[in-house]
PDB file of C-alpha atoms in Angstrom:
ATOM      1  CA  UNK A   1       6.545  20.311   3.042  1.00  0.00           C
ATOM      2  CA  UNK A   2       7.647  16.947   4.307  1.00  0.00           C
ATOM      3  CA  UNK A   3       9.383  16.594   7.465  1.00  0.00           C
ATOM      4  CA  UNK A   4      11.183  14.036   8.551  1.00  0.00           C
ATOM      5  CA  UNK A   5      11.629  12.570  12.535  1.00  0.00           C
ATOM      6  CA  UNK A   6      14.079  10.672  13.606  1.00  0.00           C
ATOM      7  CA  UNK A   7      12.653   7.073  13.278  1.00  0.00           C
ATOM      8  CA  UNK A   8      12.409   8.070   9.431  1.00  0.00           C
ATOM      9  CA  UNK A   9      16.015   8.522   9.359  1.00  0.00           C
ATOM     10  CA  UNK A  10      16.086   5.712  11.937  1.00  0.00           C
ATOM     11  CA  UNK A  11      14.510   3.199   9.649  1.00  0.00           C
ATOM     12  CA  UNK A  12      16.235   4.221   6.796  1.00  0.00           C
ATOM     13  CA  UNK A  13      19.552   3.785   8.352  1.00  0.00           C
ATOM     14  CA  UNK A  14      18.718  -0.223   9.742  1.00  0.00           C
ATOM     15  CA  UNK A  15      17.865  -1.132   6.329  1.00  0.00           C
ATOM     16  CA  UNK A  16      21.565  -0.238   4.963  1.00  0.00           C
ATOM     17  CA  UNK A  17      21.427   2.061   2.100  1.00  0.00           C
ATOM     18  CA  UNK A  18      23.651   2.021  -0.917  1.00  0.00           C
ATOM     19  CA  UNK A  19      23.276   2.524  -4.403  1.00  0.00           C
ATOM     20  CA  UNK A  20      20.394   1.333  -6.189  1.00  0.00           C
ATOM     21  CA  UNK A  21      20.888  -2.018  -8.339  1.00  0.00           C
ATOM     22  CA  UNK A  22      18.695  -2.928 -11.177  1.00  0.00           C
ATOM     23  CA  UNK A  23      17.776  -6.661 -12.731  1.00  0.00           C
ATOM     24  CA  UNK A  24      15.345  -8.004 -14.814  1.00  0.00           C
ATOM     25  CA  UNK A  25      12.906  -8.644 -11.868  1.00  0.00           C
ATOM     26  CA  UNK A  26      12.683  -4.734 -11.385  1.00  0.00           C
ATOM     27  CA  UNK A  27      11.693  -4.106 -15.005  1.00  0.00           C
ATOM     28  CA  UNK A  28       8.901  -6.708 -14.547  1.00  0.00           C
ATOM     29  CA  UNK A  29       7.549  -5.399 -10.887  1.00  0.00           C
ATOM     30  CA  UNK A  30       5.865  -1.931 -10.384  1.00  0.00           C
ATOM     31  CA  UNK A  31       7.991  -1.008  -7.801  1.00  0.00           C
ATOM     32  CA  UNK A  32      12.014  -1.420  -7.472  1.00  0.00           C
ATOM     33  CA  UNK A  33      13.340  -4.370  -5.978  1.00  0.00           C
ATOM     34  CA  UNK A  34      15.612  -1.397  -4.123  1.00  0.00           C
ATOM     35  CA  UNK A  35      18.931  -2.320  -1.752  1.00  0.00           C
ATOM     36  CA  UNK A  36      19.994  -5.432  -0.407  1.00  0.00           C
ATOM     37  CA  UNK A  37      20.128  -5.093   3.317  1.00  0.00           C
ATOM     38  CA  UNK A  38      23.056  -5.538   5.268  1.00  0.00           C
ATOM     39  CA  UNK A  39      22.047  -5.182   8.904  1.00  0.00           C
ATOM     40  CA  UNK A  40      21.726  -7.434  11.426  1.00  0.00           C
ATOM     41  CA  UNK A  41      17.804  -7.797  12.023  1.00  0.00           C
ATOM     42  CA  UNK A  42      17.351  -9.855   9.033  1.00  0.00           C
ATOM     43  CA  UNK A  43      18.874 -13.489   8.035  1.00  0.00           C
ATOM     44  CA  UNK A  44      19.406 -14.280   4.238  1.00  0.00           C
ATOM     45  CA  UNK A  45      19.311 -11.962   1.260  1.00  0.00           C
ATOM     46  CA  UNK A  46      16.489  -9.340   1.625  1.00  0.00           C
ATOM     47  CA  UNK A  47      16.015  -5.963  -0.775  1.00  0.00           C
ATOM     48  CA  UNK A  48      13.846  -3.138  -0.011  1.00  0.00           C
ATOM     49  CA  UNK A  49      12.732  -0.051  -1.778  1.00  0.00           C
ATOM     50  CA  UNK A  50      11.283   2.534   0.807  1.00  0.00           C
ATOM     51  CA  UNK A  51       8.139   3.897  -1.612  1.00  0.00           C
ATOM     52  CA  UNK A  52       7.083   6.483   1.279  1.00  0.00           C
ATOM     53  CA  UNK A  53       9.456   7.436   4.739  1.00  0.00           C
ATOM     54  CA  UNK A  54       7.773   7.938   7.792  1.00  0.00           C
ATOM     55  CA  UNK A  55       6.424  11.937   8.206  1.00  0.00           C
ATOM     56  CA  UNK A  56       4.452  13.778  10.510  1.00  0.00           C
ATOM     57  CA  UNK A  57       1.539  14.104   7.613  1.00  0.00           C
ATOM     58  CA  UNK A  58       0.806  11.024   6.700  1.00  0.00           C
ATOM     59  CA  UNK A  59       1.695   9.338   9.883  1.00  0.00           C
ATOM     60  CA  UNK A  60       2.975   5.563   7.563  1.00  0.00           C
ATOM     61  CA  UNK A  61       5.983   4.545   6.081  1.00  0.00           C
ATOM     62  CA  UNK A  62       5.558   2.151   2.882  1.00  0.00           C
ATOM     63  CA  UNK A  63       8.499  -0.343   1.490  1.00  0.00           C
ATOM     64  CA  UNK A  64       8.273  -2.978  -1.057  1.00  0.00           C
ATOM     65  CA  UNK A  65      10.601  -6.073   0.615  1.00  0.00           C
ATOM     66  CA  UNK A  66      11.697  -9.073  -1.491  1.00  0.00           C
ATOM     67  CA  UNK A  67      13.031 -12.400   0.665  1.00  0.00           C
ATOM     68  CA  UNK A  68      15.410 -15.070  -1.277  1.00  0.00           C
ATOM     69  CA  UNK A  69      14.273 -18.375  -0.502  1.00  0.00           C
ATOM     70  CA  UNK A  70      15.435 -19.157   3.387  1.00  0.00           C
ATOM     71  CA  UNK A  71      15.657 -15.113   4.045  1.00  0.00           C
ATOM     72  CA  UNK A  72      13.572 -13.806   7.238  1.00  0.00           C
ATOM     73  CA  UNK A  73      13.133 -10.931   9.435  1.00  0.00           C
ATOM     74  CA  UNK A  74      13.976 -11.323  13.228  1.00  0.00           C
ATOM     75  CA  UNK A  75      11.661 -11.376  15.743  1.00  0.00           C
ATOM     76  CA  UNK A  76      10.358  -7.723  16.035  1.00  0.00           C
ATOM     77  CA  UNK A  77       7.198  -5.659  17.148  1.00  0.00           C
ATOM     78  CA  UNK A  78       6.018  -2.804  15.732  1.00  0.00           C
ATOM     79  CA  UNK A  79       4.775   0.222  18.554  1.00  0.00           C
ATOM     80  CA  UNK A  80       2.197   1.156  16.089  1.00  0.00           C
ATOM     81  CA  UNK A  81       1.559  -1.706  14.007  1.00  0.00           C
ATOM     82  CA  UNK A  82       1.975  -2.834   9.965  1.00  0.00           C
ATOM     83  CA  UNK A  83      -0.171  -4.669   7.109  1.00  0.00           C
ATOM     84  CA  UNK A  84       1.596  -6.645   4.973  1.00  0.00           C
ATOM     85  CA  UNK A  85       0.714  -6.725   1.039  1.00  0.00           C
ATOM     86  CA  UNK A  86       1.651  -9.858  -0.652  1.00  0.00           C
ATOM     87  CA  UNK A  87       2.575  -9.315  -4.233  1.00  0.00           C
ATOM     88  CA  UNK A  88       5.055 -12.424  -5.116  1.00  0.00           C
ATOM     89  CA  UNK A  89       5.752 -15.565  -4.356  1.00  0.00           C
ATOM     90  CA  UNK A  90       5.246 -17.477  -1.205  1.00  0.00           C
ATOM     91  CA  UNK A  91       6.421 -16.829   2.710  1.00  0.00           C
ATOM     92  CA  UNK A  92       6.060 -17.585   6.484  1.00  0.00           C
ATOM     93  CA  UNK A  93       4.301 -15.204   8.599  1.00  0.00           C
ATOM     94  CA  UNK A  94       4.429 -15.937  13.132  1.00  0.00           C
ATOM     95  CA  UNK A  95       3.212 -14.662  15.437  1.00  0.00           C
ATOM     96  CA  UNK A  96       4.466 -15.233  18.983  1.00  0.00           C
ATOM     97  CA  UNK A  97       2.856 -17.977  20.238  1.00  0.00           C
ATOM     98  CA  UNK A  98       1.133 -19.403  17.292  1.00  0.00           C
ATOM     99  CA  UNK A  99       1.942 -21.366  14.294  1.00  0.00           C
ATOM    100  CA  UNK A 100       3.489 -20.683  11.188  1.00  0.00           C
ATOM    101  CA  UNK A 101       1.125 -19.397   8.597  1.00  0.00           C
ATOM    102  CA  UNK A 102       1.673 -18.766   4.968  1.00  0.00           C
ATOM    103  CA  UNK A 103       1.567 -15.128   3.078  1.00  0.00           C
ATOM    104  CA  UNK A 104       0.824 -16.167  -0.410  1.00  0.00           C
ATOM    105  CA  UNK A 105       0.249 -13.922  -3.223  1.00  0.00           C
ATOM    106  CA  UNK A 106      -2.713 -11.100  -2.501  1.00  0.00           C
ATOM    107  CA  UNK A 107      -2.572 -11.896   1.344  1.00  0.00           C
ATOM    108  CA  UNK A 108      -3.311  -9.068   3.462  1.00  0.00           C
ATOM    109  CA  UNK A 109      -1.915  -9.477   6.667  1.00  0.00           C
ATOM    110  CA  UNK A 110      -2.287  -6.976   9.323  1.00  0.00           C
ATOM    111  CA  UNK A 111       0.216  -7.440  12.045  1.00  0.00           C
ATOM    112  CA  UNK A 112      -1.011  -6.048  15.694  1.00  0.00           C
ATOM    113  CA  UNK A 113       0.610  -3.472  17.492  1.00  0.00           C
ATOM    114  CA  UNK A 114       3.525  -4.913  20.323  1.00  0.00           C
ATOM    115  CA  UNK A 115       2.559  -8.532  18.720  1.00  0.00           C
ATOM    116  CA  UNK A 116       6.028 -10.009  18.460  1.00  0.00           C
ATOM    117  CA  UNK A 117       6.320 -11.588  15.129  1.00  0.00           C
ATOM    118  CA  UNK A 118       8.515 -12.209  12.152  1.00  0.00           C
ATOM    119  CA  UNK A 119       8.255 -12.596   8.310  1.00  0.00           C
ATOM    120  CA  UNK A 120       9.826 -13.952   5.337  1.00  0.00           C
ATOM    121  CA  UNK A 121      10.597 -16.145   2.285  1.00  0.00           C
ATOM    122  CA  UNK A 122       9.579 -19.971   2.433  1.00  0.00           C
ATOM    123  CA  UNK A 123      12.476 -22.466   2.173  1.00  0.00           C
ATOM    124  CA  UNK A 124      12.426 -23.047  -1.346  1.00  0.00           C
ATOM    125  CA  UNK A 125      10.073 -19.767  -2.970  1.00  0.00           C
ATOM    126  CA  UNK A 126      10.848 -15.733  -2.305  1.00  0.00           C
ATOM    127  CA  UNK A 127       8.171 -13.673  -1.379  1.00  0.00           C
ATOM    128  CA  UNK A 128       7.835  -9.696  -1.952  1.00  0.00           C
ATOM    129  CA  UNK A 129       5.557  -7.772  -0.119  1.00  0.00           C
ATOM    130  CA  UNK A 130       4.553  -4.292   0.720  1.00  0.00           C
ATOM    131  CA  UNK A 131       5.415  -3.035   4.192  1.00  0.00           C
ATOM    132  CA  UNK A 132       2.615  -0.237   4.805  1.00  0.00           C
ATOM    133  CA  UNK A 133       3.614   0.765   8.760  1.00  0.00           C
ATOM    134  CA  UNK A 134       1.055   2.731  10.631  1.00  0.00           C
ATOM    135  CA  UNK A 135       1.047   4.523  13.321  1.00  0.00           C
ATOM    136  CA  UNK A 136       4.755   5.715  12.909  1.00  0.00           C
ATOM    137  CA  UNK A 137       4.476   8.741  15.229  1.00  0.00           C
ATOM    138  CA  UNK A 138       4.383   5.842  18.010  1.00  0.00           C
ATOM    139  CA  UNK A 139       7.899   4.666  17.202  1.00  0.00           C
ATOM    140  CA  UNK A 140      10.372   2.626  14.698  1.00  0.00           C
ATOM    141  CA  UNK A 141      10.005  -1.371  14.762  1.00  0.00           C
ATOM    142  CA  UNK A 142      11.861  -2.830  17.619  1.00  0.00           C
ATOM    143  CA  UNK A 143      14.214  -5.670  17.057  1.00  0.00           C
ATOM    144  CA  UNK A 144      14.786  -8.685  18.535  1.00  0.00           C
ATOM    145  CA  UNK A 145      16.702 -11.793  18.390  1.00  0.00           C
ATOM    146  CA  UNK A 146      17.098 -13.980  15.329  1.00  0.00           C
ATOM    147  CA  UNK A 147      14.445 -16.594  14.132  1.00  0.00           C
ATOM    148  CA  UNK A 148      16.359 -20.190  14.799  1.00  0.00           C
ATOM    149  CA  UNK A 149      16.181 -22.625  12.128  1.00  0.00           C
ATOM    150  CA  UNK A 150      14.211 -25.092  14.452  1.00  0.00           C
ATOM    151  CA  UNK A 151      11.677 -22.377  14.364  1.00  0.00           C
ATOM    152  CA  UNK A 152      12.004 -21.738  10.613  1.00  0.00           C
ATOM    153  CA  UNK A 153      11.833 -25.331   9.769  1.00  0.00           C
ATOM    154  CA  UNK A 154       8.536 -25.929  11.875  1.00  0.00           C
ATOM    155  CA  UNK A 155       6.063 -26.829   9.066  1.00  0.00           C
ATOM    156  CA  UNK A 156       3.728 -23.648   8.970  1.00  0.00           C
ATOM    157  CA  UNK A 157      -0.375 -24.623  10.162  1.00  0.00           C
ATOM    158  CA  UNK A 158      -2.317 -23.069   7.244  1.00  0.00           C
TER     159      UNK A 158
ATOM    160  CA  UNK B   1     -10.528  -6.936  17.432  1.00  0.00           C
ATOM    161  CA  UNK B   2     -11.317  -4.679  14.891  1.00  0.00           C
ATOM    162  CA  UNK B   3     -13.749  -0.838  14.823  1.00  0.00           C
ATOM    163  CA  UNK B   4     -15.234  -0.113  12.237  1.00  0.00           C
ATOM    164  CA  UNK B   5     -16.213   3.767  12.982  1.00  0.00           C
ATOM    165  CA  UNK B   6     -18.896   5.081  10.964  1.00  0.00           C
ATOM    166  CA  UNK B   7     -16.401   6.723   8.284  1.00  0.00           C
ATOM    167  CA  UNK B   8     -15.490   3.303   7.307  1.00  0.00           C
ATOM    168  CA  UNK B   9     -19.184   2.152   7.203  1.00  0.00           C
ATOM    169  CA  UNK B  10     -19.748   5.673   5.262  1.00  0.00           C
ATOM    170  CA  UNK B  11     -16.260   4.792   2.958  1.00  0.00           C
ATOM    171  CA  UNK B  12     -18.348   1.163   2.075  1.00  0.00           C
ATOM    172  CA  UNK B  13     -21.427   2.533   0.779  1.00  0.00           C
ATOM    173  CA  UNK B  14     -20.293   5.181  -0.534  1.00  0.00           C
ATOM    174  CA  UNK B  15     -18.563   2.947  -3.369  1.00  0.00           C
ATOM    175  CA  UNK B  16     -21.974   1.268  -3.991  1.00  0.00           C
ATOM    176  CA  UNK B  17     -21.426  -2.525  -2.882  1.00  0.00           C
ATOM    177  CA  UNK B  18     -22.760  -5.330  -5.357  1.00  0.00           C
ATOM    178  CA  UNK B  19     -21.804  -8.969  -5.549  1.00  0.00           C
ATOM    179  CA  UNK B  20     -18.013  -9.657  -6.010  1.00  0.00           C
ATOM    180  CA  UNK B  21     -17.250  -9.916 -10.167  1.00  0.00           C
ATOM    181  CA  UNK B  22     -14.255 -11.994 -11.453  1.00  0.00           C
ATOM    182  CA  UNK B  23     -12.805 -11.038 -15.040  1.00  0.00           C
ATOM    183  CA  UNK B  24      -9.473 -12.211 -16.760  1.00  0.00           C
ATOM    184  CA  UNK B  25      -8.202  -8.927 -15.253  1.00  0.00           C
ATOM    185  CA  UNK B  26      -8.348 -10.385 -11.777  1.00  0.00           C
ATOM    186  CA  UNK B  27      -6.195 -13.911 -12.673  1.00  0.00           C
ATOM    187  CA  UNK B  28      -3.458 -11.345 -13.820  1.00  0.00           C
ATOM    188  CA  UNK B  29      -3.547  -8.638 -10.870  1.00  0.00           C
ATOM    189  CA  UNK B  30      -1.987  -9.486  -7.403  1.00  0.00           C
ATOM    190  CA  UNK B  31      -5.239  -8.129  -6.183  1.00  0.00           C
ATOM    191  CA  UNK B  32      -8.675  -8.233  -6.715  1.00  0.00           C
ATOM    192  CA  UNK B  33     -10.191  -5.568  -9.420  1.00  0.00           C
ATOM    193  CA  UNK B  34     -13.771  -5.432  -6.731  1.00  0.00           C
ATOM    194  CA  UNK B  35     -17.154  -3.858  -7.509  1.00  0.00           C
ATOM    195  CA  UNK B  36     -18.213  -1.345 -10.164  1.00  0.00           C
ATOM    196  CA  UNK B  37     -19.005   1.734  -8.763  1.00  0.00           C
ATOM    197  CA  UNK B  38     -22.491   3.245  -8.868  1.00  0.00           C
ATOM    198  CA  UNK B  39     -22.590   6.211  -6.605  1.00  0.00           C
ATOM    199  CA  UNK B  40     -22.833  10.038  -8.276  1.00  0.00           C
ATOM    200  CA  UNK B  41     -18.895  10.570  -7.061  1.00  0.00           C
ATOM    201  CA  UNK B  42     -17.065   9.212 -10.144  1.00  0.00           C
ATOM    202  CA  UNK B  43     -17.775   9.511 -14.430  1.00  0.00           C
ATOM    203  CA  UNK B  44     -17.187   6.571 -16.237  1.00  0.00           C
ATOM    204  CA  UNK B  45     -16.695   3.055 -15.011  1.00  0.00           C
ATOM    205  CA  UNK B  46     -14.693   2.440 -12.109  1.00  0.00           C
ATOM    206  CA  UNK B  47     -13.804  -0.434  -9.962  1.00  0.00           C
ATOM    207  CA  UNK B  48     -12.959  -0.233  -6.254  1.00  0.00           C
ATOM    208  CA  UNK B  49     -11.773  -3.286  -3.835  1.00  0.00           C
ATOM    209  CA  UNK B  50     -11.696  -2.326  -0.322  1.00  0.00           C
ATOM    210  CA  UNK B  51      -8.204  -4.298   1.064  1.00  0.00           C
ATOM    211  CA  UNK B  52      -8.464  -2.726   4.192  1.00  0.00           C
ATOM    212  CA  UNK B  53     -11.505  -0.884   5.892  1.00  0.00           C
ATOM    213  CA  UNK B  54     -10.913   1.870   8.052  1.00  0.00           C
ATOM    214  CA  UNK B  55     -10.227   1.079  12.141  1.00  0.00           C
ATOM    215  CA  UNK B  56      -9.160   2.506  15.164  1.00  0.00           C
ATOM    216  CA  UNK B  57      -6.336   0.561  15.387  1.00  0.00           C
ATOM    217  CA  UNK B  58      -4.176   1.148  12.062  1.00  0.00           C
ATOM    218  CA  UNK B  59      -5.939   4.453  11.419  1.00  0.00           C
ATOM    219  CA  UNK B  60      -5.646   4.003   7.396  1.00  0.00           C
ATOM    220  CA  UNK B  61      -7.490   2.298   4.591  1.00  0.00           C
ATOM    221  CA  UNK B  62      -6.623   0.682   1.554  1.00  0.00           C
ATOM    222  CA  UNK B  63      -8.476   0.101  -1.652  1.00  0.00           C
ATOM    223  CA  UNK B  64      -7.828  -0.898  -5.146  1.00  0.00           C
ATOM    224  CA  UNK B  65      -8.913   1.130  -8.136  1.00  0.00           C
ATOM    225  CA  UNK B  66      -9.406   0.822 -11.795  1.00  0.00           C
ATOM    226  CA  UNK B  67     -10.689   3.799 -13.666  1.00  0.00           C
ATOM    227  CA  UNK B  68     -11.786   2.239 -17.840  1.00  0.00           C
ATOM    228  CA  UNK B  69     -10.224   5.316 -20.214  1.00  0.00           C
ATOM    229  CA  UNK B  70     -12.012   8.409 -19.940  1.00  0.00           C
ATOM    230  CA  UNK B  71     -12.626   7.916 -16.215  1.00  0.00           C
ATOM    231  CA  UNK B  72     -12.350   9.622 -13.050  1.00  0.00           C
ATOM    232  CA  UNK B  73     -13.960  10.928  -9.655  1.00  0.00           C
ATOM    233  CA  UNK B  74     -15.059  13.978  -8.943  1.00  0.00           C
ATOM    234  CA  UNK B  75     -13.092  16.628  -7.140  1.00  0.00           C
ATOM    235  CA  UNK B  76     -12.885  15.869  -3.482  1.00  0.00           C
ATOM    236  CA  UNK B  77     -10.364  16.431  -0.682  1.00  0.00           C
ATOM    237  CA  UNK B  78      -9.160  13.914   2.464  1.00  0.00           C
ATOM    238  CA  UNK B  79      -9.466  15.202   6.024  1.00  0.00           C
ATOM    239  CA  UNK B  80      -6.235  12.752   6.291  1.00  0.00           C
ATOM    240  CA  UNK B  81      -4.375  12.808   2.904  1.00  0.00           C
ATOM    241  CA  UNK B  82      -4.288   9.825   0.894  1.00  0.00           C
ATOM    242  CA  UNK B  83      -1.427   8.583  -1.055  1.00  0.00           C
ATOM    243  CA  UNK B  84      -1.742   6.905  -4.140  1.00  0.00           C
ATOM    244  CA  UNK B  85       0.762   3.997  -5.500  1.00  0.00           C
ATOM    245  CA  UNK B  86       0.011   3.684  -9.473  1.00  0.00           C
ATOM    246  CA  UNK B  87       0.187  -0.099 -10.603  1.00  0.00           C
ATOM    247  CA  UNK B  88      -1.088  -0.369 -14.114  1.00  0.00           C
ATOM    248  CA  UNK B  89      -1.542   2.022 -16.970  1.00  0.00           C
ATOM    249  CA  UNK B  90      -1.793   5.483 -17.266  1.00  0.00           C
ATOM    250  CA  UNK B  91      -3.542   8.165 -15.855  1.00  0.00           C
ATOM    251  CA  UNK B  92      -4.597  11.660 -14.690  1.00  0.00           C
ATOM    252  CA  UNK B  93      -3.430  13.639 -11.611  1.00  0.00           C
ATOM    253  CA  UNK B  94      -5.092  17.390 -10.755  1.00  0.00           C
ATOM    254  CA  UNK B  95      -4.864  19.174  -7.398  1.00  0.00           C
ATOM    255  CA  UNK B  96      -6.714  22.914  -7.722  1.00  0.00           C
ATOM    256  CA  UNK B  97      -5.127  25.992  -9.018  1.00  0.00           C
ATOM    257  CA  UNK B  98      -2.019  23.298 -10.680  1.00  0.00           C
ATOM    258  CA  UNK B  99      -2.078  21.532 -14.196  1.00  0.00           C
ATOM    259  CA  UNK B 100      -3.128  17.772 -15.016  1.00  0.00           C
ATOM    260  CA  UNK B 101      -0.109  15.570 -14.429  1.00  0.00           C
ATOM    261  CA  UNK B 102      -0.256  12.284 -15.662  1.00  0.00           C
ATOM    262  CA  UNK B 103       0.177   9.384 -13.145  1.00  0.00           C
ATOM    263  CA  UNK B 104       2.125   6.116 -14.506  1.00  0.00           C
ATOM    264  CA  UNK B 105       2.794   2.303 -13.517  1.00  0.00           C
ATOM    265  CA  UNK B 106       5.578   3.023 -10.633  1.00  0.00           C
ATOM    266  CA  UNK B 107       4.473   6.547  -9.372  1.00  0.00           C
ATOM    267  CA  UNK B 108       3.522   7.111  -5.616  1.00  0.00           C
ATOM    268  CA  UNK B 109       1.410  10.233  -5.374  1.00  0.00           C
ATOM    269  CA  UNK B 110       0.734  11.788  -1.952  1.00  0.00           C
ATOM    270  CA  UNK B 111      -2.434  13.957  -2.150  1.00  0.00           C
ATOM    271  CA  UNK B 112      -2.267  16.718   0.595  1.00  0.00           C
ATOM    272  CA  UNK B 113      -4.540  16.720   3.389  1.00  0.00           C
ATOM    273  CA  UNK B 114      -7.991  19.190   2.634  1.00  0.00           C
ATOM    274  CA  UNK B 115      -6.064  20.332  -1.185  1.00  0.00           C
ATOM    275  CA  UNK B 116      -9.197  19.746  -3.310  1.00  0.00           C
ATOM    276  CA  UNK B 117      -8.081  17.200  -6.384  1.00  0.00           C
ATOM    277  CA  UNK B 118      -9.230  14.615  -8.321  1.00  0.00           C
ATOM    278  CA  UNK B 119      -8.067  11.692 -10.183  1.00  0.00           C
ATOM    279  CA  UNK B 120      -8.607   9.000 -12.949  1.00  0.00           C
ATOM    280  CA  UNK B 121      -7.580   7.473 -16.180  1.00  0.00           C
ATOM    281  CA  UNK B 122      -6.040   9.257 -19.648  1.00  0.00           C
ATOM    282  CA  UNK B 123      -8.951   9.227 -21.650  1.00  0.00           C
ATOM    283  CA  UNK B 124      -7.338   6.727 -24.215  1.00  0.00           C
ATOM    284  CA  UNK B 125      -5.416   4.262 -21.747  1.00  0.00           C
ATOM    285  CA  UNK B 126      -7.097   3.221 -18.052  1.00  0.00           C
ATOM    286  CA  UNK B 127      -5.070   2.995 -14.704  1.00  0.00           C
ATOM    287  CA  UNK B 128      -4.913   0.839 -11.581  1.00  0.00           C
ATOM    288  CA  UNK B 129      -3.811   2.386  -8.384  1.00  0.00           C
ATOM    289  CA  UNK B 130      -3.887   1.317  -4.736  1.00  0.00           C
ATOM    290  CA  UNK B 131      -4.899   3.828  -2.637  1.00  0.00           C
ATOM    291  CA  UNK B 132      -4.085   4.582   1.025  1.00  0.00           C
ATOM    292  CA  UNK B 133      -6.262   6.329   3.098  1.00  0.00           C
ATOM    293  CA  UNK B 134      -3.872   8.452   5.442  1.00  0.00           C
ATOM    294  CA  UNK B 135      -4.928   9.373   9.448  1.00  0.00           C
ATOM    295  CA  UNK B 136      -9.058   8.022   8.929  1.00  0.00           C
ATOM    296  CA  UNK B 137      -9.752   9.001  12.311  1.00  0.00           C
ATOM    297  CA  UNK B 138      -9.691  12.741  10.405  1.00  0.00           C
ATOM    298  CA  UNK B 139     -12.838  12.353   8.566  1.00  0.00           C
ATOM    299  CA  UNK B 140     -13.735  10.350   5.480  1.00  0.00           C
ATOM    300  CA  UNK B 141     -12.940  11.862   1.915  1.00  0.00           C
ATOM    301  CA  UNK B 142     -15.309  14.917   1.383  1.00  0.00           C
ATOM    302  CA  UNK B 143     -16.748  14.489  -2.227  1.00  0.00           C
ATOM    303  CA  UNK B 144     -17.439  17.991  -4.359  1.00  0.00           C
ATOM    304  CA  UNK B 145     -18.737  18.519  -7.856  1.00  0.00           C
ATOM    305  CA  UNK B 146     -17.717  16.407 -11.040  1.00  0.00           C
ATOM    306  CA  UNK B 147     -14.795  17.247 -13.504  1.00  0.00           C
ATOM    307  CA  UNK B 148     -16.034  19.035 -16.553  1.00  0.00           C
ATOM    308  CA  UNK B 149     -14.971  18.157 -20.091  1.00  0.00           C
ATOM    309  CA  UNK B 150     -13.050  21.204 -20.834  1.00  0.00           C
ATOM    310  CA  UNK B 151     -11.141  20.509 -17.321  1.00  0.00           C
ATOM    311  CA  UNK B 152     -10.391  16.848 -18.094  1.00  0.00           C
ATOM    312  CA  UNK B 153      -9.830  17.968 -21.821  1.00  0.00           C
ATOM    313  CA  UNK B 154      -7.050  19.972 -20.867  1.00  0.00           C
ATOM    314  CA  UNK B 155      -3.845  18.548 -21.935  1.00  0.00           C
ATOM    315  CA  UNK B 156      -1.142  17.237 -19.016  1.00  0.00           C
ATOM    316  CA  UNK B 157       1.773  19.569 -18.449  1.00  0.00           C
ATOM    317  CA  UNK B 158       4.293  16.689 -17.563  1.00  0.00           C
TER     318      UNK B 158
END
């Protein structure tokens, strides 16, 4: 039996579900590309399939999240932290307080817990990753104001 | 910082570590196929790259795993649960007391914590699966006896 909290229901809510599309890059990926997301905490056109919701047995949540070119998260933290499995293209990964970085294909980025930080697409490639959060009985990400294009446009470190 | 706690050290060995090979197999894959396994808790040939060790911090692991056809690892059970995301090919699924199901390029399988199962490829095609270690601080995966013939033989129901 799976049961569901609230930051489940939570998370699925603040990614904006509607119905599922299909294109070509779906038959080519393992996992769907999923629903373009129409809330606030991201900039740009996102997708994302949730593969696993958050429940009391397994204690993660998994999504597969595709960035167009220019697309990012906001700034956000995550109470019980995330890894990030790069699968496609190229992005920008920050933490508060340091540089840019880049998530490139088969990165494996683990993202601490309360770090704020934010992640996304490069200017001109799209990134997917996987979204594996951890930790969820400790709470749903928290979100926080926009990335500004002087800090997207800051030419990432490494 | 990161812990390793023993069960991760335990989780290392227990996949037999050797030097790091590369094959065509690796160019294609987002990530790497790792080391062949050489420990007495899988039959046939099986690869296994650790992504993520076990810590105290994210409380899961992650590994990727190729069974050849005709493949598989013993019956065993997680303390934690696992949950397995299938990314290539095609392959077998058996918790106790149910019928084989087969396990295909897309398919997330959550394996129950302490329900005795196993897993591996169709003996004519192998699979690729990423596989997430659920709550480590549980208890690594307990390992039981091997899958006979006549179990493995056993035609899928669906």
């Amino acid at each position: 039996m799976k049961v569901l909290p609230l930051l489940s229901i939570t998370l699925l809510l603040s990614i904006g579900c509607s119905k599922n599309m299909s294109n070509k890059m779906e038959q080519a990926s393992t996992f769907p590309k999923g629903e373009k997301v129409t809330n606030l905490n991201f900039i740009g056109t996102v997708y994302v399939h949730m593969i696993a919701t958050s429940d009391t047995i397994y204690n993660i949540n998994m999504g597969n999240v595709t960035f167009e070119p220019g697309a990012r998260t906001n700034w956000h933290y995550h109470p019980g932290g995330q890894i990030l499995m790069i699968t496609e293209g190229t992005g920008y990964y920050q933490e508060k307080g340091s540089p840019i970085r880049w998530m490139r294909k088969g990165d494996v980025i683990k993202c601490p817990h309360n770090v704020e930080h934010w992640h996304g697409a490069s200017p001109k490639t799209g990134v997917t990753h996987l979204a594996i959060g951890t930790n969820t009985n400790l709470g749903a990400a928290v979100w926080l104001r926009p990335v500004t294009n002087e800090e997207y446009n800051t030419p990432p470190e490494k």
